[in-house]
XYZ file of C-alpha atoms in Angstrom:
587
model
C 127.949 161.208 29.216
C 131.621 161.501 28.360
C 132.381 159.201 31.118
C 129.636 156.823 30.641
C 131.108 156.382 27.078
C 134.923 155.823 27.843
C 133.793 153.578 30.564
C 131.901 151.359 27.966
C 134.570 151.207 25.857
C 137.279 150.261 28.620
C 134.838 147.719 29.575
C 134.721 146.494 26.089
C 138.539 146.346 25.837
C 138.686 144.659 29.538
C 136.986 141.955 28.156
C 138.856 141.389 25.612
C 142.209 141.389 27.374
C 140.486 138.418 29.433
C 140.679 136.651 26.998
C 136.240 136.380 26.817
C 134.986 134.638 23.752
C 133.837 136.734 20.901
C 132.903 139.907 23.670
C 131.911 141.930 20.021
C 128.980 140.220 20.350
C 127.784 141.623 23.309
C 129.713 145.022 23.746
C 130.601 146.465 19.710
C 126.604 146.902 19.641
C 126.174 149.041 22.534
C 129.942 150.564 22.099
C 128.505 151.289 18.338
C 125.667 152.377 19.843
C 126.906 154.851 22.480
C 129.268 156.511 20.200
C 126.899 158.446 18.080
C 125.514 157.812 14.543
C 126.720 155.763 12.174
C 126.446 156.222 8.269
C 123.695 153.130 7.129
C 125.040 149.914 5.251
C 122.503 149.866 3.190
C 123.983 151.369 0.224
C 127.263 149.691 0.705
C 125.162 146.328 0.189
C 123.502 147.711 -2.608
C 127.094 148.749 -4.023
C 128.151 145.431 -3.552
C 125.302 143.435 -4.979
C 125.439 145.513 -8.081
C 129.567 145.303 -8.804
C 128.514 140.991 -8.168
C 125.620 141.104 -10.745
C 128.008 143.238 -13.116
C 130.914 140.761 -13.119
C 128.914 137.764 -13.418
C 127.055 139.277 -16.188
C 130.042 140.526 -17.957
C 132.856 137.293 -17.026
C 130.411 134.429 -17.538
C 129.444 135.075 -20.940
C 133.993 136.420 -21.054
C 134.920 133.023 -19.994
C 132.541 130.822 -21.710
C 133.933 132.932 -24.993
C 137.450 132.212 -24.019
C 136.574 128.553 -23.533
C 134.783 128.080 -26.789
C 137.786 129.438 -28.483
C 140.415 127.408 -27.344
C 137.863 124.714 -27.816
C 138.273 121.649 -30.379
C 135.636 121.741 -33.401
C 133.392 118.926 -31.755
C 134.080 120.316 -28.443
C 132.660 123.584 -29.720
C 130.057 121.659 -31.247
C 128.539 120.143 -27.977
C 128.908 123.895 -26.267
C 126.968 125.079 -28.883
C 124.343 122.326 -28.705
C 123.783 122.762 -25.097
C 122.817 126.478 -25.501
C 120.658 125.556 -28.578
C 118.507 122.540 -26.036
C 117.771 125.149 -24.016
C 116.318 127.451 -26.541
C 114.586 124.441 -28.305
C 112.788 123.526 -24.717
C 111.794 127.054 -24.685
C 110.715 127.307 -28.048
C 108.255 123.736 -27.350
C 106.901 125.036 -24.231
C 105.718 128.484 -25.913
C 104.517 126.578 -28.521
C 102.593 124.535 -27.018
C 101.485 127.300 -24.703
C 100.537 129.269 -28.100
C 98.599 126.627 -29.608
C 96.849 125.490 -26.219
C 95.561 129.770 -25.535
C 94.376 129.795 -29.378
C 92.123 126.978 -28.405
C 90.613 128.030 -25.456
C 90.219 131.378 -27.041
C 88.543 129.904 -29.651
C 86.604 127.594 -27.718
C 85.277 129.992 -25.227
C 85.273 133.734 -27.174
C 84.966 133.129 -31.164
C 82.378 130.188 -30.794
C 80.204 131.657 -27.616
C 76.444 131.489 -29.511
C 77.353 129.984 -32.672
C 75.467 126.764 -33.718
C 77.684 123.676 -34.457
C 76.080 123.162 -37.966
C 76.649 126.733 -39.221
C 79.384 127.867 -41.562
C 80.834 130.476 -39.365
C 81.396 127.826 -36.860
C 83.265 125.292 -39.053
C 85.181 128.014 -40.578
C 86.062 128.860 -36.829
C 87.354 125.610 -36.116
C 88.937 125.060 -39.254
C 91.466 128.398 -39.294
C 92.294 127.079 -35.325
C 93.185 123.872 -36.575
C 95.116 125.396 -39.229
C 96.862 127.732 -37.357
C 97.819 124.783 -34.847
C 99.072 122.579 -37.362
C 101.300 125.704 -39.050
C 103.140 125.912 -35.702
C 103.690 122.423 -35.607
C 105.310 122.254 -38.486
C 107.565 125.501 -37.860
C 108.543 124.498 -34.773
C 109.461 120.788 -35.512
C 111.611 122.575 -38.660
C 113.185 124.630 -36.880
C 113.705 122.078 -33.844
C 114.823 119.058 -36.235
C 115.724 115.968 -35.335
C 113.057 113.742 -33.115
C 110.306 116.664 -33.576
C 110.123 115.953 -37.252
C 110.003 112.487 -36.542
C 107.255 112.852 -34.054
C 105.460 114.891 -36.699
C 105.939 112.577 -39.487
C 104.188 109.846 -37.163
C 101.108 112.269 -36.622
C 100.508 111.557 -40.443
C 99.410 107.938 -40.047
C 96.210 109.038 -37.818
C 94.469 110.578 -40.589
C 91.092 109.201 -39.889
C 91.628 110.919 -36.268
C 92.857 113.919 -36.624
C 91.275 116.736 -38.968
C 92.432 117.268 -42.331
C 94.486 120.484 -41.564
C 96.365 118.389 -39.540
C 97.073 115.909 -41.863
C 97.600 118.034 -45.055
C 100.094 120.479 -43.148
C 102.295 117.476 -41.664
C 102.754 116.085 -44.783
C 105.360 118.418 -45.859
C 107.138 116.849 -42.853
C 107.794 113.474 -44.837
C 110.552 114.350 -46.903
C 111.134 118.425 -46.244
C 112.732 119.306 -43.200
C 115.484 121.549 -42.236
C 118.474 121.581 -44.882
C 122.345 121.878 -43.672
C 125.157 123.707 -45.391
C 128.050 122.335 -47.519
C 130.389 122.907 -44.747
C 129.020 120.625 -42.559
C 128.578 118.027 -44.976
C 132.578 118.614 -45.600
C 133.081 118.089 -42.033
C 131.155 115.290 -40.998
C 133.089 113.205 -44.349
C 137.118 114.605 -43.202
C 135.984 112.754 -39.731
C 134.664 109.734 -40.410
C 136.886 109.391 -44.005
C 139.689 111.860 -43.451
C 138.230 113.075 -47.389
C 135.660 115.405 -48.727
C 132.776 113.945 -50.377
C 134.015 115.556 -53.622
C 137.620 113.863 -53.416
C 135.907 110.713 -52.990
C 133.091 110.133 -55.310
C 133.879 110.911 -59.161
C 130.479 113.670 -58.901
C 129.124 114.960 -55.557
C 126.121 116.932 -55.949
C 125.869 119.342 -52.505
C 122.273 120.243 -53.161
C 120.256 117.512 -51.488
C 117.126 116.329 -53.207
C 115.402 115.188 -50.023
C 115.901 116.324 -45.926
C 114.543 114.412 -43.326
C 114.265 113.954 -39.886
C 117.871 112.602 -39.246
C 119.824 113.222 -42.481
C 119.829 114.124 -46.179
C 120.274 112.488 -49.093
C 122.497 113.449 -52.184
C 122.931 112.418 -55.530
C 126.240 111.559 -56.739
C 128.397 108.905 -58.558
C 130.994 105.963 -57.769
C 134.808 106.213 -59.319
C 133.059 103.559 -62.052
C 130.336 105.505 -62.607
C 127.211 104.125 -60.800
C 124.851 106.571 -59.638
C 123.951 106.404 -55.785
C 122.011 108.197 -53.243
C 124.526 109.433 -50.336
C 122.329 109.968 -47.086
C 124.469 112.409 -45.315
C 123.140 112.159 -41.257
C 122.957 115.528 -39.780
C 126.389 116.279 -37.663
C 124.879 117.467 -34.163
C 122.166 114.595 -34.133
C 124.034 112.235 -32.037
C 125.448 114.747 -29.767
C 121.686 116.083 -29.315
C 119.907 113.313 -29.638
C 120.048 112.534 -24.972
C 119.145 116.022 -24.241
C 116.026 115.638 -27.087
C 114.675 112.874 -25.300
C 114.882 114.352 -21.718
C 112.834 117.778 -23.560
C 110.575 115.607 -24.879
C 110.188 113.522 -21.736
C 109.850 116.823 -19.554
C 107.448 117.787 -21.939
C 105.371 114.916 -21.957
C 105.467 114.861 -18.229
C 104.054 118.711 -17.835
C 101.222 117.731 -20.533
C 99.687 114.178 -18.462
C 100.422 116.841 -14.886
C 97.548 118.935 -16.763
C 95.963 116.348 -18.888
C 96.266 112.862 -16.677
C 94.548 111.048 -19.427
C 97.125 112.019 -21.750
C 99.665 109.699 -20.742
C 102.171 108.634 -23.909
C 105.483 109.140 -21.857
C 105.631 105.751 -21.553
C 105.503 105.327 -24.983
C 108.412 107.149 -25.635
C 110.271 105.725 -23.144
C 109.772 101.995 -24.755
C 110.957 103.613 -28.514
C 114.210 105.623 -26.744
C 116.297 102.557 -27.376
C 114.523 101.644 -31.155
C 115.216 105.193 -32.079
C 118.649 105.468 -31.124
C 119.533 102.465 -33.419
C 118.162 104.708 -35.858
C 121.376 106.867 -35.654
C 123.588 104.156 -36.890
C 123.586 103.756 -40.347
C 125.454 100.379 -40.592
C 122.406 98.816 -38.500
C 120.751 100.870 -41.277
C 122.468 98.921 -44.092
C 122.338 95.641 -42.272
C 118.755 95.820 -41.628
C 117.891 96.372 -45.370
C 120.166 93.882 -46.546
C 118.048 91.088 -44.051
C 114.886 92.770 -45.354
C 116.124 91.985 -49.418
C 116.727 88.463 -48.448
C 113.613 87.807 -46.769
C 111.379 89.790 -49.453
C 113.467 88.269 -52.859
C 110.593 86.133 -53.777
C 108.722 89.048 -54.177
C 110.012 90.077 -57.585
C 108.329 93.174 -57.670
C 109.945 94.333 -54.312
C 113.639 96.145 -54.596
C 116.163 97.475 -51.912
C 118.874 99.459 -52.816
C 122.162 97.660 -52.016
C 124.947 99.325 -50.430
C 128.157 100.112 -50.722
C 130.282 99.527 -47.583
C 133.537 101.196 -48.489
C 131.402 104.762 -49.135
C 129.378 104.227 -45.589
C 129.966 104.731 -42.195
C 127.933 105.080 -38.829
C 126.544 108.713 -39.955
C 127.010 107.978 -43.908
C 125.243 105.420 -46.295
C 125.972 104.732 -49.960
C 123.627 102.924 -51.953
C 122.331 102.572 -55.659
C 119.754 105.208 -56.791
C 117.038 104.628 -57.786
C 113.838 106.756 -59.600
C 110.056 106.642 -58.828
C 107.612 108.604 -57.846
C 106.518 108.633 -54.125
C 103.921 105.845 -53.224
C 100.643 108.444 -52.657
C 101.138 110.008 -55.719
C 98.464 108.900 -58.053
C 99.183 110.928 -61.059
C 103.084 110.037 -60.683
C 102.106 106.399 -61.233
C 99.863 106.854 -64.000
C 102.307 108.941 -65.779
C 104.518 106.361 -66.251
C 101.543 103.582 -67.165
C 101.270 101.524 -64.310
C 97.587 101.301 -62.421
C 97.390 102.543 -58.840
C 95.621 99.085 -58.156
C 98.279 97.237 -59.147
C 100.901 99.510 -56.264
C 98.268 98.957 -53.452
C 98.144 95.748 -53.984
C 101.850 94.800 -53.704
C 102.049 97.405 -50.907
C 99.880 95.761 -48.665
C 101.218 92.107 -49.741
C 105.045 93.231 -49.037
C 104.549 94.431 -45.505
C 101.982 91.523 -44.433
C 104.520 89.270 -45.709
C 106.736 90.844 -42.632
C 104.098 90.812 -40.203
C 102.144 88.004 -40.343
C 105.168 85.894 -41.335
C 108.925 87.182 -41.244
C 108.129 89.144 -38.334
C 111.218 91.832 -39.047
C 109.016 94.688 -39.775
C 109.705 97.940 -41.318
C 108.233 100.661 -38.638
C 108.584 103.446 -40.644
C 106.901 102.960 -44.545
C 105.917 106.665 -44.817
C 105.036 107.314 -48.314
C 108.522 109.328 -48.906
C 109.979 105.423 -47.969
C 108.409 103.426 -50.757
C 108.585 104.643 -54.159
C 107.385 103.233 -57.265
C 108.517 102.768 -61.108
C 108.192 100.511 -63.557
C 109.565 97.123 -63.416
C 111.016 94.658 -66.008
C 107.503 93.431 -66.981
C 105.999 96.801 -67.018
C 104.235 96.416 -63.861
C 104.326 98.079 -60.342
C 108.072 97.785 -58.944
C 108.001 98.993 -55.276
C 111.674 100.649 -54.372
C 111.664 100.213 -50.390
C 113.765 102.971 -48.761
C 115.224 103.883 -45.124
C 115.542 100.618 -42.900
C 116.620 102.235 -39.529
C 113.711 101.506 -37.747
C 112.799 97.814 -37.878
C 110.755 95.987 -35.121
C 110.668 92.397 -34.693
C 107.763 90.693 -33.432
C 107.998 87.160 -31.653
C 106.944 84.029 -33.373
C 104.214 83.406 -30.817
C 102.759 87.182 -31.411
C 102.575 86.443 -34.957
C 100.621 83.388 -34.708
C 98.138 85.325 -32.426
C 97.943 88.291 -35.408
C 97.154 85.613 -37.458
C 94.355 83.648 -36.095
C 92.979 87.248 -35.052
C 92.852 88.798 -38.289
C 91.396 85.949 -39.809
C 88.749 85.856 -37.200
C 88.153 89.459 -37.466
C 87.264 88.665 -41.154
C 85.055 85.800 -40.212
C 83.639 87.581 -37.253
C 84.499 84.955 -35.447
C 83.422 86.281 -31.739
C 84.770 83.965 -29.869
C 88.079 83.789 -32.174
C 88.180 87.320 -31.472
C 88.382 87.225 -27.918
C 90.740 83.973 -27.709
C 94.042 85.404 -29.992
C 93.266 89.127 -28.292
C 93.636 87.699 -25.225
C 96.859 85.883 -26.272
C 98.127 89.460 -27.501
C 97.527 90.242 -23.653
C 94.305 92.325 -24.256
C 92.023 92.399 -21.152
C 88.493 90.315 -22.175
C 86.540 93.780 -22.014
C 88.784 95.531 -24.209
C 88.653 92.828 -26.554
C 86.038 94.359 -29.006
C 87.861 98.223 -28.448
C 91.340 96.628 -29.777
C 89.946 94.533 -32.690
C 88.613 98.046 -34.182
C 91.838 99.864 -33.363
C 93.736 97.434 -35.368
C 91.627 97.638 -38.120
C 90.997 101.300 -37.794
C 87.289 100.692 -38.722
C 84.292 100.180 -36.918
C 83.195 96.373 -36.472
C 79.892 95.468 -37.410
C 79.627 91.524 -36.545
C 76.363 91.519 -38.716
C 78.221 92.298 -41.873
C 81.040 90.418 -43.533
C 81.438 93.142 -46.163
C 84.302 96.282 -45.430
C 84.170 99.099 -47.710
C 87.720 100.602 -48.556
C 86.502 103.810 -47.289
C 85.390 104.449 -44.554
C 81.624 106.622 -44.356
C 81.313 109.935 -42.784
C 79.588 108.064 -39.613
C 82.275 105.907 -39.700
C 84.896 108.137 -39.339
C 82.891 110.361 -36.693
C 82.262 106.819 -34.950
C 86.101 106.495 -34.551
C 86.627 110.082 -34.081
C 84.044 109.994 -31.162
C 85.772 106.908 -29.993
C 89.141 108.467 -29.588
C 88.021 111.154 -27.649
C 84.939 109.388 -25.307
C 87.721 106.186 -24.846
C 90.928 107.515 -24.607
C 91.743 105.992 -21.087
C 90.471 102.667 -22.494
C 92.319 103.201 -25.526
C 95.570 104.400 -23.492
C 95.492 100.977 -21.284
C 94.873 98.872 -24.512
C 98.204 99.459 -25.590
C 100.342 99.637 -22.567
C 98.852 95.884 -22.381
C 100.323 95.284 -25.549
C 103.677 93.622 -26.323
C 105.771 96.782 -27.056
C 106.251 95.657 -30.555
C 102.948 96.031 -31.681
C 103.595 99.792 -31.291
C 105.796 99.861 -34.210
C 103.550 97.179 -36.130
C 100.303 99.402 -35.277
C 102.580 102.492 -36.819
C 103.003 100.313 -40.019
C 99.615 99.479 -40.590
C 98.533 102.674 -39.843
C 100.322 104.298 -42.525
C 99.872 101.586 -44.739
C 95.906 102.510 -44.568
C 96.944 106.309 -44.788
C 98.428 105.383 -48.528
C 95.671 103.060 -49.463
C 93.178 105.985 -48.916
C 95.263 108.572 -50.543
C 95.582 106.190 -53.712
C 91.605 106.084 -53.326
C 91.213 102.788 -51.364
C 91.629 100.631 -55.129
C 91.836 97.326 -52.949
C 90.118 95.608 -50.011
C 93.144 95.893 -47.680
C 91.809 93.888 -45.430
C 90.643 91.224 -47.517
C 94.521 91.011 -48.356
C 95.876 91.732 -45.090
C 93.679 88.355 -43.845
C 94.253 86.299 -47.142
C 98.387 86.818 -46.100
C 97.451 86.186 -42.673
C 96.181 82.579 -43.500
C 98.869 81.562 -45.940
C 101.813 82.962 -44.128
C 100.267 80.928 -40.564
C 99.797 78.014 -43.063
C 103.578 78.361 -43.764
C 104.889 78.757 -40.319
C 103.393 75.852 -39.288
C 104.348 73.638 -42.023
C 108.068 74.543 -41.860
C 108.218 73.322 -38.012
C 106.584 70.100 -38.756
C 109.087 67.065 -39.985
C 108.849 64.515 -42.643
C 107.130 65.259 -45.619
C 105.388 68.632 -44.449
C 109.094 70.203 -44.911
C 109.167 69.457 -48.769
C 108.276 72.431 -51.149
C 105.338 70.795 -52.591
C 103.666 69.398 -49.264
C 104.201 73.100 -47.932
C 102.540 74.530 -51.248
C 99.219 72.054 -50.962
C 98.951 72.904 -47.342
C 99.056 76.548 -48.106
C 96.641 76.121 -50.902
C 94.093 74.241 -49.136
C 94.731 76.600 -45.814
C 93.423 79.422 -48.345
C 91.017 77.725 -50.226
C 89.224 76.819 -46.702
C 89.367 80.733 -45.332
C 87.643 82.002 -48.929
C 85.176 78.637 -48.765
C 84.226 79.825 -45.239
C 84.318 83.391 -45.651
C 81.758 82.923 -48.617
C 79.854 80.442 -46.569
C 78.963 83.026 -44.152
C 78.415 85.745 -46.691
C 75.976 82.757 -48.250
C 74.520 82.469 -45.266
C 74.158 85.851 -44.066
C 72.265 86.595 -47.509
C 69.919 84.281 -46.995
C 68.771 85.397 -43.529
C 68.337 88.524 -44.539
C 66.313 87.818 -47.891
C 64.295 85.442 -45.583
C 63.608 87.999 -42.974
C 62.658 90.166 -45.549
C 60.000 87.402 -47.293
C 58.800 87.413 -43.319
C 58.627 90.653 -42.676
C 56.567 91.033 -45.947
C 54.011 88.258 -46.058
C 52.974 89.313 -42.475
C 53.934 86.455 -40.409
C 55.784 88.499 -37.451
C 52.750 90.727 -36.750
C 54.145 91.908 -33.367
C 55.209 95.238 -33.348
C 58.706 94.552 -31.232
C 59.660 91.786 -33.707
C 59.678 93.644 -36.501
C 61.324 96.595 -35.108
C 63.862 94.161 -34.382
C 64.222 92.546 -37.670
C 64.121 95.994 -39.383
C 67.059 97.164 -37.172
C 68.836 93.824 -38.059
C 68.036 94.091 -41.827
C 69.555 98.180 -42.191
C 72.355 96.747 -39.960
């Protein structure tokens, strides 16, 4: 045995005096093998894995320290963001995993045998949707930035979504997550090289309103004018890439489990709007345009700005007080009839639809405040101008001609200007009713400002039994009548908080007429280009819509009242007829 082991060896060694390639290979096996047992690796391996995991655990987290101290501020600034995305990607997904378990718990546990009429069961629902909206809210506060944006759009689909919903996402319009003086300090020494306190004559630190992308402060010039500082938050910009990707990703893992559910896409077409959002001298250009286009409104006021107090993440501009456009007991306070502020609400933005075409995409009710003006009516104060849309000429004059038809229910007007907005002939019907946000009925001129509770259950059930329709409606559209959906949307979210005191879209169509009369007078030459020409023809274009929209009423009337004469003096004796004519008259 002795021998047979030095033998093995010597052959081993004999190779490798040759000169063979890599002989270990073959021989150290069997050599290792001959000589007797050898102590296991095993726990060598271990050894080693565990002193690897140990350094890494304890020199990553060493280094990154290291590095964040000998790190500029705003280079310590974008270290910390990146480890804050992370957590706020974690924190959405949980959410959303939290709010989609309480559902199907609900769904399937709490409301197993429970009748659909019966308290127990709306109380059910109600605390889920409660609960869901709660966590909404907390976690776009504590997320900031684009969530509470995302949440303050939510607000405009009030007829959709229930009233917890609604009532909890308010507090997203002007509340959000407040910053500390220090930061406010720092954002001013970089882009003035001066605290806000060395460079206004009063600086008040305590904001009196937090939103999605800054704050605002009160505080006064070196002459003593009062103005409204809106302070943007420091980390937005820095944060703002990695909050799209997170809400992209997001948006993504929702349509892999929901395929209907597809609204990447419209995030995708708003990335570029809402990063102009971020710079507040588009900010202050954009309201300037929108005070020259609106001056002939005399009840309409933007705040001018000061350009030596603003920057790309600061803007100065005159205060202002009021009261916030929903709040009906604000207005009356200070004598002014909520009528009256519906009224010029809906006047000033169909004025930019239907005719300017720059559009304000954001007039949340924390945007437009009111107070009273020189004559002691309504004045509308028209706030935050970093989100602006612009919708072509040709779009307009489709809008237009639609609207008005919608009025007339002009079927075949209907389908023509839909068509021109790119809607697909079947759909036609579907996106006249989502841009009115009210059902249709063609055998009825007359709209009541508020919707009834089978109207709003009609649209309700629409949403849900149509969403694919609904979903391929708007990716049809031209990408700008996102933002001008989102604007009439919320304009008919203030109009029913107010109570619905006007026929908005008796309004909305009136404007449509007379600002189409306009454009087209203003291209024309000769005498159409004079004041007084373009006056009559806008006069007579509006006299014509209210002589043909009482026409049909007129008419409409008289059908029915002869049907009715019919229907009583027995001359349609066949049963079928008058079921028909009955179903026409309750239409």
């Amino acid at each position: 045995m002795e021998l047979r082991r030095t033998v093995q060896i010597c052959h081993f060694h004999r190779l490798l005096l040759q000169g063979k390639k890599d002989p270990w290979l073959l021989s150290a096996p069997q050599c290792r093998h001959r000589s007797g047992p050898q102590p296991s690796s095993s726990p060598a391996r271990r050894g080693l894995l565990k002193r690897t995991f140990l350094g890494v655990l304890l020199g990553v987290p060493l280094v990154g320290g290291v590095r964040y101290a000998l790190a500029e501020k705003q280079e310590r600034r974008k270290m910390r963001l990146l480890v804050d995305g992370l957590g706020r990607f974690v924190r959405s997904v949980g959410l959303g995993m939290q709010i989609s378990l309480d559902y199907w718990w609900t769904d399937h546990v709490l409301l197993r045998g429970l009748d659909e009429n019966s308290p127990a069961f709306k109380d059910l629902v109600s605390r889920c949707h409660q609960r869901a909206a709660d966590t909404i809210v907390s976690g776009a506060i504590r997320n900031g930035g684009l969530y509470v944006k995302l949440g303050q759009g939510l607000c405009a689909f009030n007829h959709l979504l229930p009233p917890e919903y609604i009532n909890t996402l308010r507090i997203l319009e002007d509340k959000a997550l407040k910053r500390g003086y220090k930061e406010v300090d720092e954002l001013f020494l970089e882009d003035f090289d001066a605290r806000p306190d060395q460079l206004f004559r009063e600086f008040d630190y305590q904001p009196i309103a937090a939103a999605s992308l800054a704050q605002v402060h009160r505080a006064r010039l070196q002459d003593g004018t009062p103005v409204a500082v809106k302070v943007q938050y420091i980390d937005l910009r820095d944060r703002f890439n990695a909050d799209i990707r997170t809400l992209e990703l997001l948006l993504r893992i929702i349509e892999m489990m929901h395929p209907s559910f597809g609204f990447s896409w419209v995030l995708k077409d708003m990335k570029g709007t809402l990063a102009q959002e971020l710079d507040f001298e588009i900010e202050g250009h954009n309201g300037e345009r929108c005070a020259r286009e609106l001056e002939h409104f005399g009840f309409v006021v933007v705040p001018r700005v000061h350009w030596d107090k603003s920057s790309k993440r600061v803007l100065t501009a005159d205060f202002y007080e009021g009261c916030k456009i929903n709040d009906v007991e604000g207005i009356q306070k200070q004598g002014l009839h909520v009528k009256d502020a519906a009224s010029k609400l809906i006047q000033m933005f169909a004025e930019q639809i239907f005719y300017t075409g720059f559009i304000h995409a954001d007039p949340h009710p924390g945007n437009v405040l009111v107070r009273k003006g020189p004559d002691g009516k309504a004045q509308l104060i028209l706030l935050d101008h970093g989100l602006y849309e612009f919708l072509h000429e040709r779009d307009r004059e489709a809008l237009c001609k639609l609207w008005r038809a919608i009025i007339l229910r002009d079927d075949t007007g209907m389908r023509t200007y839909s068509r021109q907005l790119g809607v697909k002939a079947e759909d036609y019907f579907l996106f006249c009713e989502i841009l009115l946000q009210r059902p249709i009925h063609m055998a009825q001129l007359a709209m009541s400002n508020v919707m009834t509770q089978e109207e709003t259950t009609y649209m309700q059930d629409m949403a849900k039994n149509r969403f694919d329709s609904i979903m391929q409606v708007l990716k049809d559209l031209p990408r700008s009548m996102l933002l001008v959906f989102r604007n009439m949307n919320t304009v008919r979210g203030v109009n029913v908080a107010l109570g619905a005191p006007v026929d908005r879209y008796y309004i909305m169509a009136k404007s449509a007429v007379k600002c189409w009369s306009r454009s087209i007078a203003q291209k024309q030459l000769g005498l159409s280009r004079l004041f007084f020409v373009r006056w009559i023809r806008t006069l007579w274009a509006s006299l014509k819509f209210e002589l043909a929209l009482r026409l049909q009423i007129a008419s409409m009337r008289l059908t029915t009242s002869l049907l009715r004469f019919l229907v009583f003096a027995g001359f349609l004796g066949e049963r079928e007829e008058q079921e028909q004519i009955y179903a026409y008259l309750q239409a």
